Amino acid sequence: MLGPGLVLMALVIIIPLGLALYMSLLDLDQYTLRSWLQAPFIGLQNYVEAVTASPLLRSIWISVSYAVVVSLVTLPVGVAAALATQNRFKGRALVRSVFLIPYILPAFVVGTVWRTMMQQGGVIDSALGSAGVHTGLWLNGPQSYWTLIIVQAWSSWPFFYLLVLAGLQSVDSEVHEAAALDGAGWWIKLRYVIFPYLRGPIALALIISLLHNINSFTLPFVMFGVPAPQDVQVLSVLTYVTSFQSFRFGLSAAMAVASLIIVAIPLFVYLRAVRLDTGEEGKRA
């Protein structure tokens, strides 16, 4: 009965991963691509070049810092929005629907609209200029990093909102009633009654948000194009440029493997925490 699932896993995950690992050990470029099985085997030279002679480490730092900042910024916004729409009020369905608009829009549309608004002399520059604020270039230079963070945070905070709202629905109504009978204020109730129920959803949302932002490609690619400014050359864009503009397929495969390792770290930490929380380690011991 496990056979079909194992075959699907092999076709979708194991075989492509094995090919990527093998390609990262080859001197594979536009000249050897057609007969890539006969491409020169160079071992770990692609990994050494990626670390020493390419902007890989800088791109890793940009991707990780950008993912962490966006996740930390969007977390309180999502929690506040979920708390604000938890109880019934007139027009709640409409408010919940409006909150989801940034998240359901395709990243290509979000990147195109924000790129147009942030052009020099665009809507945002005009609005800030009328208030006496002159920010300079949004899409080039040091401010491009914060531009990417602002746009990504705007489009991804409803994800935290959805997961936290789902966690709030799991809080038993009797718990709310008991807290009210004990005279608990809103902060005491929030801290000691509601937040313990939200630890799981918030931890899951943080991990998924980190993984999603580290792997983000469409938004920076559409907003800044290629070659992108150095401050927004995230790992996924660097891998794309190395592969399809420089045609260094072996080197780009090594960068993709590095990306996989980076993504696996927070995932491993989360799975380890879940196992400890559920007591599986204690049962094994």
PDB file of C-alpha atoms in Angstrom:
ATOM      1  CA  MET A   1       0.000   0.000   0.000  1.00  0.00           C
ATOM      2  CA  LEU A   2       2.962   2.313   0.504  1.00  0.00           C
ATOM      3  CA  GLY A   3       4.257   1.577  -2.985  1.00  0.00           C
ATOM      4  CA  PRO A   4       2.489   4.387  -4.910  1.00  0.00           C
ATOM      5  CA  GLY A   5       3.523   6.956  -2.297  1.00  0.00           C
ATOM      6  CA  LEU A   6       7.133   5.779  -2.397  1.00  0.00           C
ATOM      7  CA  VAL A   7       7.184   5.938  -6.202  1.00  0.00           C
ATOM      8  CA  LEU A   8       5.745   9.454  -6.154  1.00  0.00           C
ATOM      9  CA  MET A   9       8.270  10.526  -3.504  1.00  0.00           C
ATOM     10  CA  ALA A  10      11.109   9.101  -5.591  1.00  0.00           C
ATOM     11  CA  LEU A  11       9.948  10.887  -8.753  1.00  0.00           C
ATOM     12  CA  VAL A  12       9.227  14.240  -7.128  1.00  0.00           C
ATOM     13  CA  ILE A  13      11.882  14.471  -4.389  1.00  0.00           C
ATOM     14  CA  ILE A  14      14.598  11.814  -4.334  1.00  0.00           C
ATOM     15  CA  ILE A  15      15.544  11.659  -8.033  1.00  0.00           C
ATOM     16  CA  PRO A  16      15.627  15.472  -8.610  1.00  0.00           C
ATOM     17  CA  LEU A  17      17.614  15.910  -5.399  1.00  0.00           C
ATOM     18  CA  GLY A  18      20.088  13.235  -6.462  1.00  0.00           C
ATOM     19  CA  LEU A  19      20.485  14.851  -9.884  1.00  0.00           C
ATOM     20  CA  ALA A  20      21.091  18.251  -8.289  1.00  0.00           C
ATOM     21  CA  LEU A  21      23.771  16.786  -6.015  1.00  0.00           C
ATOM     22  CA  TYR A  22      25.422  15.033  -8.948  1.00  0.00           C
ATOM     23  CA  MET A  23      25.318  18.141 -11.146  1.00  0.00           C
ATOM     24  CA  SER A  24      26.972  20.175  -8.381  1.00  0.00           C
ATOM     25  CA  LEU A  25      30.017  17.909  -8.712  1.00  0.00           C
ATOM     26  CA  LEU A  26      30.394  18.469 -12.475  1.00  0.00           C
ATOM     27  CA  ASP A  27      31.965  21.207 -14.571  1.00  0.00           C
ATOM     28  CA  LEU A  28      28.637  21.759 -16.280  1.00  0.00           C
ATOM     29  CA  ASP A  29      28.140  24.779 -18.531  1.00  0.00           C
ATOM     30  CA  GLN A  30      26.647  25.673 -21.921  1.00  0.00           C
ATOM     31  CA  TYR A  31      29.362  23.662 -23.687  1.00  0.00           C
ATOM     32  CA  THR A  32      28.874  20.407 -21.787  1.00  0.00           C
ATOM     33  CA  LEU A  33      25.119  20.622 -21.156  1.00  0.00           C
ATOM     34  CA  ARG A  34      24.063  18.498 -24.137  1.00  0.00           C
ATOM     35  CA  SER A  35      26.211  15.600 -22.960  1.00  0.00           C
ATOM     36  CA  TRP A  36      26.092  16.389 -19.266  1.00  0.00           C
ATOM     37  CA  LEU A  37      26.615  12.776 -18.259  1.00  0.00           C
ATOM     38  CA  GLN A  38      30.093  13.027 -19.785  1.00  0.00           C
ATOM     39  CA  ALA A  39      30.839  16.429 -18.208  1.00  0.00           C
ATOM     40  CA  PRO A  40      34.151  16.566 -16.282  1.00  0.00           C
ATOM     41  CA  PHE A  41      33.857  15.486 -12.675  1.00  0.00           C
ATOM     42  CA  ILE A  42      35.454  18.144 -10.448  1.00  0.00           C
ATOM     43  CA  GLY A  43      34.326  17.068  -6.993  1.00  0.00           C
ATOM     44  CA  LEU A  44      33.818  19.902  -4.528  1.00  0.00           C
ATOM     45  CA  GLN A  45      35.373  22.634  -6.662  1.00  0.00           C
ATOM     46  CA  ASN A  46      31.973  24.209  -7.371  1.00  0.00           C
ATOM     47  CA  TYR A  47      31.321  24.498  -3.630  1.00  0.00           C
ATOM     48  CA  VAL A  48      34.768  26.005  -3.034  1.00  0.00           C
ATOM     49  CA  GLU A  49      34.224  28.520  -5.849  1.00  0.00           C
ATOM     50  CA  ALA A  50      30.739  29.350  -4.578  1.00  0.00           C
ATOM     51  CA  VAL A  51      32.114  30.208  -1.134  1.00  0.00           C
ATOM     52  CA  THR A  52      35.364  31.930  -2.139  1.00  0.00           C
ATOM     53  CA  ALA A  53      34.810  33.491  -5.578  1.00  0.00           C
ATOM     54  CA  SER A  54      31.101  34.274  -5.781  1.00  0.00           C
ATOM     55  CA  PRO A  55      28.690  36.488  -3.797  1.00  0.00           C
ATOM     56  CA  LEU A  56      27.080  33.382  -2.266  1.00  0.00           C
ATOM     57  CA  LEU A  57      27.826  34.251   1.370  1.00  0.00           C
ATOM     58  CA  ARG A  58      26.520  37.794   0.891  1.00  0.00           C
ATOM     59  CA  SER A  59      23.351  36.455  -0.750  1.00  0.00           C
ATOM     60  CA  ILE A  60      22.859  33.995   2.108  1.00  0.00           C
ATOM     61  CA  TRP A  61      23.137  36.830   4.618  1.00  0.00           C
ATOM     62  CA  ILE A  62      20.683  38.967   2.628  1.00  0.00           C
ATOM     63  CA  SER A  63      18.175  36.121   2.301  1.00  0.00           C
ATOM     64  CA  VAL A  64      18.339  35.069   5.958  1.00  0.00           C
ATOM     65  CA  SER A  65      18.265  38.600   7.403  1.00  0.00           C
ATOM     66  CA  TYR A  66      15.454  39.604   5.053  1.00  0.00           C
ATOM     67  CA  ALA A  67      13.428  36.521   5.997  1.00  0.00           C
ATOM     68  CA  VAL A  68      13.950  37.073   9.736  1.00  0.00           C
ATOM     69  CA  VAL A  69      13.057  40.782   9.618  1.00  0.00           C
ATOM     70  CA  VAL A  70       9.906  40.179   7.548  1.00  0.00           C
ATOM     71  CA  SER A  71       8.760  37.374   9.859  1.00  0.00           C
ATOM     72  CA  LEU A  72       9.325  39.428  13.010  1.00  0.00           C
ATOM     73  CA  VAL A  73       7.547  42.456  11.522  1.00  0.00           C
ATOM     74  CA  THR A  74       4.524  40.568  10.239  1.00  0.00           C
ATOM     75  CA  LEU A  75       4.027  38.438  13.373  1.00  0.00           C
ATOM     76  CA  PRO A  76       2.575  41.163  15.657  1.00  0.00           C
ATOM     77  CA  VAL A  77       0.513  42.575  12.783  1.00  0.00           C
ATOM     78  CA  GLY A  78      -1.039  39.181  12.078  1.00  0.00           C
ATOM     79  CA  VAL A  79      -1.694  38.494  15.763  1.00  0.00           C
ATOM     80  CA  ALA A  80      -3.309  41.906  16.254  1.00  0.00           C
ATOM     81  CA  ALA A  81      -5.515  41.448  13.176  1.00  0.00           C
ATOM     82  CA  ALA A  82      -6.622  37.992  14.366  1.00  0.00           C
ATOM     83  CA  LEU A  83      -7.473  39.279  17.826  1.00  0.00           C
ATOM     84  CA  ALA A  84      -9.371  42.223  16.344  1.00  0.00           C
ATOM     85  CA  THR A  85     -11.571  40.001  14.175  1.00  0.00           C
ATOM     86  CA  GLN A  86     -12.034  37.114  16.580  1.00  0.00           C
ATOM     87  CA  ASN A  87     -15.292  38.297  18.162  1.00  0.00           C
ATOM     88  CA  ARG A  88     -18.464  38.876  16.201  1.00  0.00           C
ATOM     89  CA  PHE A  89     -19.291  42.391  15.008  1.00  0.00           C
ATOM     90  CA  LYS A  90     -21.199  43.893  12.144  1.00  0.00           C
ATOM     91  CA  GLY A  91     -19.183  43.639   8.932  1.00  0.00           C
ATOM     92  CA  ARG A  92     -16.711  41.101  10.305  1.00  0.00           C
ATOM     93  CA  ALA A  93     -16.927  38.913   7.192  1.00  0.00           C
ATOM     94  CA  LEU A  94     -16.086  41.888   4.974  1.00  0.00           C
ATOM     95  CA  VAL A  95     -13.142  42.909   7.166  1.00  0.00           C
ATOM     96  CA  ARG A  96     -11.763  39.361   7.141  1.00  0.00           C
ATOM     97  CA  SER A  97     -12.042  39.249   3.357  1.00  0.00           C
ATOM     98  CA  VAL A  98     -10.250  42.586   2.952  1.00  0.00           C
ATOM     99  CA  PHE A  99      -7.442  41.407   5.233  1.00  0.00           C
ATOM    100  CA  LEU A 100      -6.763  38.488   2.873  1.00  0.00           C
ATOM    101  CA  ILE A 101      -6.340  40.602  -0.269  1.00  0.00           C
ATOM    102  CA  PRO A 102      -2.545  41.139   0.047  1.00  0.00           C
ATOM    103  CA  TYR A 103      -1.989  37.409   0.557  1.00  0.00           C
ATOM    104  CA  ILE A 104      -4.130  36.072  -2.288  1.00  0.00           C
ATOM    105  CA  LEU A 105      -2.687  38.435  -4.907  1.00  0.00           C
ATOM    106  CA  PRO A 106      -0.066  36.714  -7.095  1.00  0.00           C
ATOM    107  CA  ALA A 107       3.501  37.747  -6.294  1.00  0.00           C
ATOM    108  CA  PHE A 108       3.942  38.841  -9.917  1.00  0.00           C
ATOM    109  CA  VAL A 109       1.047  41.300  -9.581  1.00  0.00           C
ATOM    110  CA  VAL A 110       2.288  42.582  -6.217  1.00  0.00           C
ATOM    111  CA  GLY A 111       5.808  43.109  -7.560  1.00  0.00           C
ATOM    112  CA  THR A 112       4.583  44.870 -10.704  1.00  0.00           C
ATOM    113  CA  VAL A 113       2.232  47.244  -8.847  1.00  0.00           C
ATOM    114  CA  TRP A 114       4.744  48.164  -6.156  1.00  0.00           C
ATOM    115  CA  ARG A 115       7.517  48.577  -8.732  1.00  0.00           C
ATOM    116  CA  THR A 116       5.313  51.049 -10.618  1.00  0.00           C
ATOM    117  CA  MET A 117       4.410  52.949  -7.454  1.00  0.00           C
ATOM    118  CA  MET A 118       8.036  53.151  -6.286  1.00  0.00           C
ATOM    119  CA  GLN A 119       9.516  54.408  -9.528  1.00  0.00           C
ATOM    120  CA  GLN A 120      11.286  57.744  -9.276  1.00  0.00           C
ATOM    121  CA  GLY A 121       8.532  60.357  -9.505  1.00  0.00           C
ATOM    122  CA  GLY A 122       5.864  57.716  -8.958  1.00  0.00           C
ATOM    123  CA  VAL A 123       2.865  57.704  -6.646  1.00  0.00           C
ATOM    124  CA  ILE A 124       4.830  57.162  -3.428  1.00  0.00           C
ATOM    125  CA  ASP A 125       7.502  59.727  -4.283  1.00  0.00           C
ATOM    126  CA  SER A 126       4.822  62.264  -5.157  1.00  0.00           C
ATOM    127  CA  ALA A 127       2.875  61.642  -1.942  1.00  0.00           C
ATOM    128  CA  LEU A 128       5.959  61.864   0.261  1.00  0.00           C
ATOM    129  CA  GLY A 129       7.291  64.847  -1.682  1.00  0.00           C
ATOM    130  CA  SER A 130       4.073  66.775  -1.061  1.00  0.00           C
ATOM    131  CA  ALA A 131       4.648  66.200   2.662  1.00  0.00           C
ATOM    132  CA  GLY A 132       8.214  67.472   2.399  1.00  0.00           C
ATOM    133  CA  VAL A 133       9.855  64.025   2.627  1.00  0.00           C
ATOM    134  CA  HIS A 134      12.465  63.164  -0.023  1.00  0.00           C
ATOM    135  CA  THR A 135      13.571  59.543   0.227  1.00  0.00           C
ATOM    136  CA  GLY A 136      15.683  59.090  -2.889  1.00  0.00           C
ATOM    137  CA  LEU A 137      15.664  55.962  -5.026  1.00  0.00           C
ATOM    138  CA  TRP A 138      13.518  53.084  -3.792  1.00  0.00           C
ATOM    139  CA  LEU A 139      14.534  50.474  -6.347  1.00  0.00           C
ATOM    140  CA  ASN A 140      18.279  51.048  -6.452  1.00  0.00           C
ATOM    141  CA  GLY A 141      20.937  51.576  -3.835  1.00  0.00           C
ATOM    142  CA  PRO A 142      20.832  50.890  -0.085  1.00  0.00           C
ATOM    143  CA  GLN A 143      17.091  51.578   0.193  1.00  0.00           C
ATOM    144  CA  SER A 144      16.249  48.675  -2.124  1.00  0.00           C
ATOM    145  CA  TYR A 145      16.751  46.223   0.761  1.00  0.00           C
ATOM    146  CA  TRP A 146      14.155  47.981   2.917  1.00  0.00           C
ATOM    147  CA  THR A 147      11.880  48.368  -0.085  1.00  0.00           C
ATOM    148  CA  LEU A 148      11.870  44.602  -0.509  1.00  0.00           C
ATOM    149  CA  ILE A 149      11.154  44.115   3.200  1.00  0.00           C
ATOM    150  CA  ILE A 150       8.250  46.591   3.130  1.00  0.00           C
ATOM    151  CA  VAL A 151       6.598  44.972   0.110  1.00  0.00           C
ATOM    152  CA  GLN A 152       7.133  41.408   1.347  1.00  0.00           C
ATOM    153  CA  ALA A 153       5.760  42.304   4.788  1.00  0.00           C
ATOM    154  CA  TRP A 154       2.700  43.922   3.206  1.00  0.00           C
ATOM    155  CA  SER A 155       1.940  40.831   1.151  1.00  0.00           C
ATOM    156  CA  SER A 156       2.681  38.149   3.760  1.00  0.00           C
ATOM    157  CA  TRP A 157       1.226  39.378   7.085  1.00  0.00           C
ATOM    158  CA  PRO A 158      -2.210  37.788   6.358  1.00  0.00           C
ATOM    159  CA  PHE A 159      -0.508  34.381   6.569  1.00  0.00           C
ATOM    160  CA  PHE A 160       0.143  34.942  10.288  1.00  0.00           C
ATOM    161  CA  TYR A 161      -3.380  36.305  10.571  1.00  0.00           C
ATOM    162  CA  LEU A 162      -4.880  33.094   9.158  1.00  0.00           C
ATOM    163  CA  LEU A 163      -2.910  30.695  11.350  1.00  0.00           C
ATOM    164  CA  VAL A 164      -3.380  32.718  14.527  1.00  0.00           C
ATOM    165  CA  LEU A 165      -7.100  33.084  13.810  1.00  0.00           C
ATOM    166  CA  ALA A 166      -7.337  29.310  13.373  1.00  0.00           C
ATOM    167  CA  GLY A 167      -5.552  28.890  16.710  1.00  0.00           C
ATOM    168  CA  LEU A 168      -7.981  31.269  18.403  1.00  0.00           C
ATOM    169  CA  GLN A 169     -10.906  29.167  17.225  1.00  0.00           C
ATOM    170  CA  SER A 170      -9.494  26.222  19.175  1.00  0.00           C
ATOM    171  CA  VAL A 171      -9.750  28.069  22.507  1.00  0.00           C
ATOM    172  CA  ASP A 172     -12.693  26.594  24.387  1.00  0.00           C
ATOM    173  CA  SER A 173     -15.453  29.081  25.199  1.00  0.00           C
ATOM    174  CA  GLU A 174     -15.507  27.746  28.766  1.00  0.00           C
ATOM    175  CA  VAL A 175     -11.953  29.023  29.200  1.00  0.00           C
ATOM    176  CA  HIS A 176     -13.076  32.532  28.271  1.00  0.00           C
ATOM    177  CA  GLU A 177     -16.022  32.290  30.653  1.00  0.00           C
ATOM    178  CA  ALA A 178     -13.837  31.070  33.515  1.00  0.00           C
ATOM    179  CA  ALA A 179     -11.371  33.918  32.969  1.00  0.00           C
ATOM    180  CA  ALA A 180     -14.219  36.444  32.927  1.00  0.00           C
ATOM    181  CA  LEU A 181     -15.699  35.036  36.152  1.00  0.00           C
ATOM    182  CA  ASP A 182     -12.298  35.329  37.835  1.00  0.00           C
ATOM    183  CA  GLY A 183     -12.182  39.001  36.883  1.00  0.00           C
ATOM    184  CA  ALA A 184      -9.178  38.702  34.552  1.00  0.00           C
ATOM    185  CA  GLY A 185      -8.417  41.847  32.565  1.00  0.00           C
ATOM    186  CA  TRP A 186      -7.801  41.772  28.827  1.00  0.00           C
ATOM    187  CA  TRP A 187      -3.996  41.661  29.169  1.00  0.00           C
ATOM    188  CA  ILE A 188      -4.022  38.937  31.843  1.00  0.00           C
ATOM    189  CA  LYS A 189      -6.515  36.958  29.789  1.00  0.00           C
ATOM    190  CA  LEU A 190      -4.453  37.438  26.649  1.00  0.00           C
ATOM    191  CA  ARG A 191      -1.150  36.491  28.269  1.00  0.00           C
ATOM    192  CA  TYR A 192      -2.131  33.589  30.490  1.00  0.00           C
ATOM    193  CA  VAL A 193      -5.244  32.180  28.784  1.00  0.00           C
ATOM    194  CA  ILE A 194      -5.042  32.828  25.046  1.00  0.00           C
ATOM    195  CA  PHE A 195      -1.318  32.932  24.248  1.00  0.00           C
ATOM    196  CA  PRO A 196      -0.631  29.384  25.560  1.00  0.00           C
ATOM    197  CA  TYR A 197      -3.062  28.109  22.922  1.00  0.00           C
ATOM    198  CA  LEU A 198      -1.230  30.078  20.212  1.00  0.00           C
ATOM    199  CA  ARG A 199       2.308  28.798  20.779  1.00  0.00           C
ATOM    200  CA  GLY A 200       1.922  26.004  18.252  1.00  0.00           C
ATOM    201  CA  PRO A 201       0.292  28.057  15.462  1.00  0.00           C
ATOM    202  CA  ILE A 202       2.753  30.939  15.944  1.00  0.00           C
ATOM    203  CA  ALA A 203       5.786  28.629  15.890  1.00  0.00           C
ATOM    204  CA  LEU A 204       4.486  26.906  12.755  1.00  0.00           C
ATOM    205  CA  ALA A 205       3.741  30.264  11.109  1.00  0.00           C
ATOM    206  CA  LEU A 206       7.237  31.548  11.911  1.00  0.00           C
ATOM    207  CA  ILE A 207       8.932  28.497  10.426  1.00  0.00           C
ATOM    208  CA  ILE A 208       6.816  28.501   7.259  1.00  0.00           C
ATOM    209  CA  SER A 209       7.295  32.260   6.895  1.00  0.00           C
ATOM    210  CA  LEU A 210      11.078  31.905   7.222  1.00  0.00           C
ATOM    211  CA  LEU A 211      11.184  29.106   4.657  1.00  0.00           C
ATOM    212  CA  HIS A 212       8.940  31.000   2.253  1.00  0.00           C
ATOM    213  CA  ASN A 213      10.904  34.239   2.513  1.00  0.00           C
ATOM    214  CA  ILE A 214      14.298  32.571   2.206  1.00  0.00           C
ATOM    215  CA  ASN A 215      13.102  30.905  -1.006  1.00  0.00           C
ATOM    216  CA  SER A 216      11.390  34.043  -2.310  1.00  0.00           C
ATOM    217  CA  PHE A 217      12.145  34.558  -6.007  1.00  0.00           C
ATOM    218  CA  THR A 218       9.193  36.065  -7.869  1.00  0.00           C
ATOM    219  CA  LEU A 219       8.861  39.261  -5.827  1.00  0.00           C
ATOM    220  CA  PRO A 220      12.543  40.374  -5.922  1.00  0.00           C
ATOM    221  CA  PHE A 221      12.859  39.221  -9.535  1.00  0.00           C
ATOM    222  CA  VAL A 222       9.853  41.242 -10.710  1.00  0.00           C
ATOM    223  CA  MET A 223      10.552  44.320  -8.589  1.00  0.00           C
ATOM    224  CA  PHE A 224      14.256  44.722  -9.297  1.00  0.00           C
ATOM    225  CA  GLY A 225      14.922  42.607 -12.391  1.00  0.00           C
ATOM    226  CA  VAL A 226      18.321  41.109 -13.193  1.00  0.00           C
ATOM    227  CA  PRO A 227      21.014  41.982 -12.566  1.00  0.00           C
ATOM    228  CA  ALA A 228      19.485  43.053  -9.260  1.00  0.00           C
ATOM    229  CA  PRO A 229      21.106  45.618  -6.963  1.00  0.00           C
ATOM    230  CA  GLN A 230      23.607  43.966  -4.634  1.00  0.00           C
ATOM    231  CA  ASP A 231      21.502  44.761  -1.576  1.00  0.00           C
ATOM    232  CA  VAL A 232      18.588  42.627  -2.836  1.00  0.00           C
ATOM    233  CA  GLN A 233      20.458  39.838  -4.601  1.00  0.00           C
ATOM    234  CA  VAL A 234      18.845  37.070  -2.593  1.00  0.00           C
ATOM    235  CA  LEU A 235      20.044  33.500  -2.888  1.00  0.00           C
ATOM    236  CA  SER A 236      17.316  32.356  -5.274  1.00  0.00           C
ATOM    237  CA  VAL A 237      17.997  35.242  -7.688  1.00  0.00           C
ATOM    238  CA  LEU A 238      21.756  34.625  -7.530  1.00  0.00           C
ATOM    239  CA  THR A 239      21.190  30.941  -8.352  1.00  0.00           C
ATOM    240  CA  TYR A 240      18.968  31.897 -11.297  1.00  0.00           C
ATOM    241  CA  VAL A 241      21.495  34.403 -12.668  1.00  0.00           C
ATOM    242  CA  THR A 242      24.372  31.946 -12.294  1.00  0.00           C
ATOM    243  CA  SER A 243      22.427  29.255 -14.114  1.00  0.00           C
ATOM    244  CA  PHE A 244      20.529  31.029 -16.894  1.00  0.00           C
ATOM    245  CA  GLN A 245      22.678  34.096 -17.543  1.00  0.00           C
ATOM    246  CA  SER A 246      26.197  32.886 -16.777  1.00  0.00           C
ATOM    247  CA  PHE A 247      25.321  29.308 -17.818  1.00  0.00           C
ATOM    248  CA  ARG A 248      27.338  27.865 -14.916  1.00  0.00           C
ATOM    249  CA  PHE A 249      24.910  25.041 -14.234  1.00  0.00           C
ATOM    250  CA  GLY A 250      27.243  23.081 -11.969  1.00  0.00           C
ATOM    251  CA  LEU A 251      27.991  26.151  -9.868  1.00  0.00           C
ATOM    252  CA  SER A 252      24.306  27.042  -9.630  1.00  0.00           C
ATOM    253  CA  ALA A 253      23.521  23.467  -8.551  1.00  0.00           C
ATOM    254  CA  ALA A 254      26.032  23.867  -5.717  1.00  0.00           C
ATOM    255  CA  MET A 255      24.273  27.107  -4.715  1.00  0.00           C
ATOM    256  CA  ALA A 256      20.926  25.301  -4.796  1.00  0.00           C
ATOM    257  CA  VAL A 257      22.302  22.607  -2.483  1.00  0.00           C
ATOM    258  CA  ALA A 258      23.497  25.346  -0.111  1.00  0.00           C
ATOM    259  CA  SER A 259      19.975  26.805  -0.208  1.00  0.00           C
ATOM    260  CA  LEU A 260      18.546  23.396   0.683  1.00  0.00           C
ATOM    261  CA  ILE A 261      20.857  23.137   3.694  1.00  0.00           C
ATOM    262  CA  ILE A 262      19.860  26.599   4.917  1.00  0.00           C
ATOM    263  CA  VAL A 263      16.169  25.767   4.578  1.00  0.00           C
ATOM    264  CA  ALA A 264      16.625  22.448   6.386  1.00  0.00           C
ATOM    265  CA  ILE A 265      18.066  24.082   9.526  1.00  0.00           C
ATOM    266  CA  PRO A 266      14.917  25.889  10.805  1.00  0.00           C
ATOM    267  CA  LEU A 267      12.782  22.958   9.671  1.00  0.00           C
ATOM    268  CA  PHE A 268      14.911  20.543  11.709  1.00  0.00           C
ATOM    269  CA  VAL A 269      14.740  22.853  14.749  1.00  0.00           C
ATOM    270  CA  TYR A 270      10.944  23.024  14.496  1.00  0.00           C
ATOM    271  CA  LEU A 271      10.508  19.256  14.088  1.00  0.00           C
ATOM    272  CA  ARG A 272      12.849  18.672  17.017  1.00  0.00           C
ATOM    273  CA  ALA A 273      10.865  21.078  19.174  1.00  0.00           C
ATOM    274  CA  VAL A 274       7.596  19.389  18.209  1.00  0.00           C
ATOM    275  CA  ARG A 275       8.972  15.966  19.116  1.00  0.00           C
ATOM    276  CA  LEU A 276      10.149  17.212  22.501  1.00  0.00           C
ATOM    277  CA  ASP A 277       6.836  18.963  23.128  1.00  0.00           C
ATOM    278  CA  THR A 278       4.820  15.833  22.359  1.00  0.00           C
ATOM    279  CA  GLY A 279       7.073  13.700  24.570  1.00  0.00           C
ATOM    280  CA  GLU A 280       8.275  11.348  21.846  1.00  0.00           C
ATOM    281  CA  GLU A 281      11.871  11.583  23.057  1.00  0.00           C
ATOM    282  CA  GLY A 282      10.804  10.655  26.575  1.00  0.00           C
ATOM    283  CA  LYS A 283       8.855   7.639  25.312  1.00  0.00           C
ATOM    284  CA  ARG A 284      11.891   6.416  23.374  1.00  0.00           C
ATOM    285  CA  ALA A 285      14.118   6.843  26.406  1.00  0.00           C
TER     286      ALA A 285
END
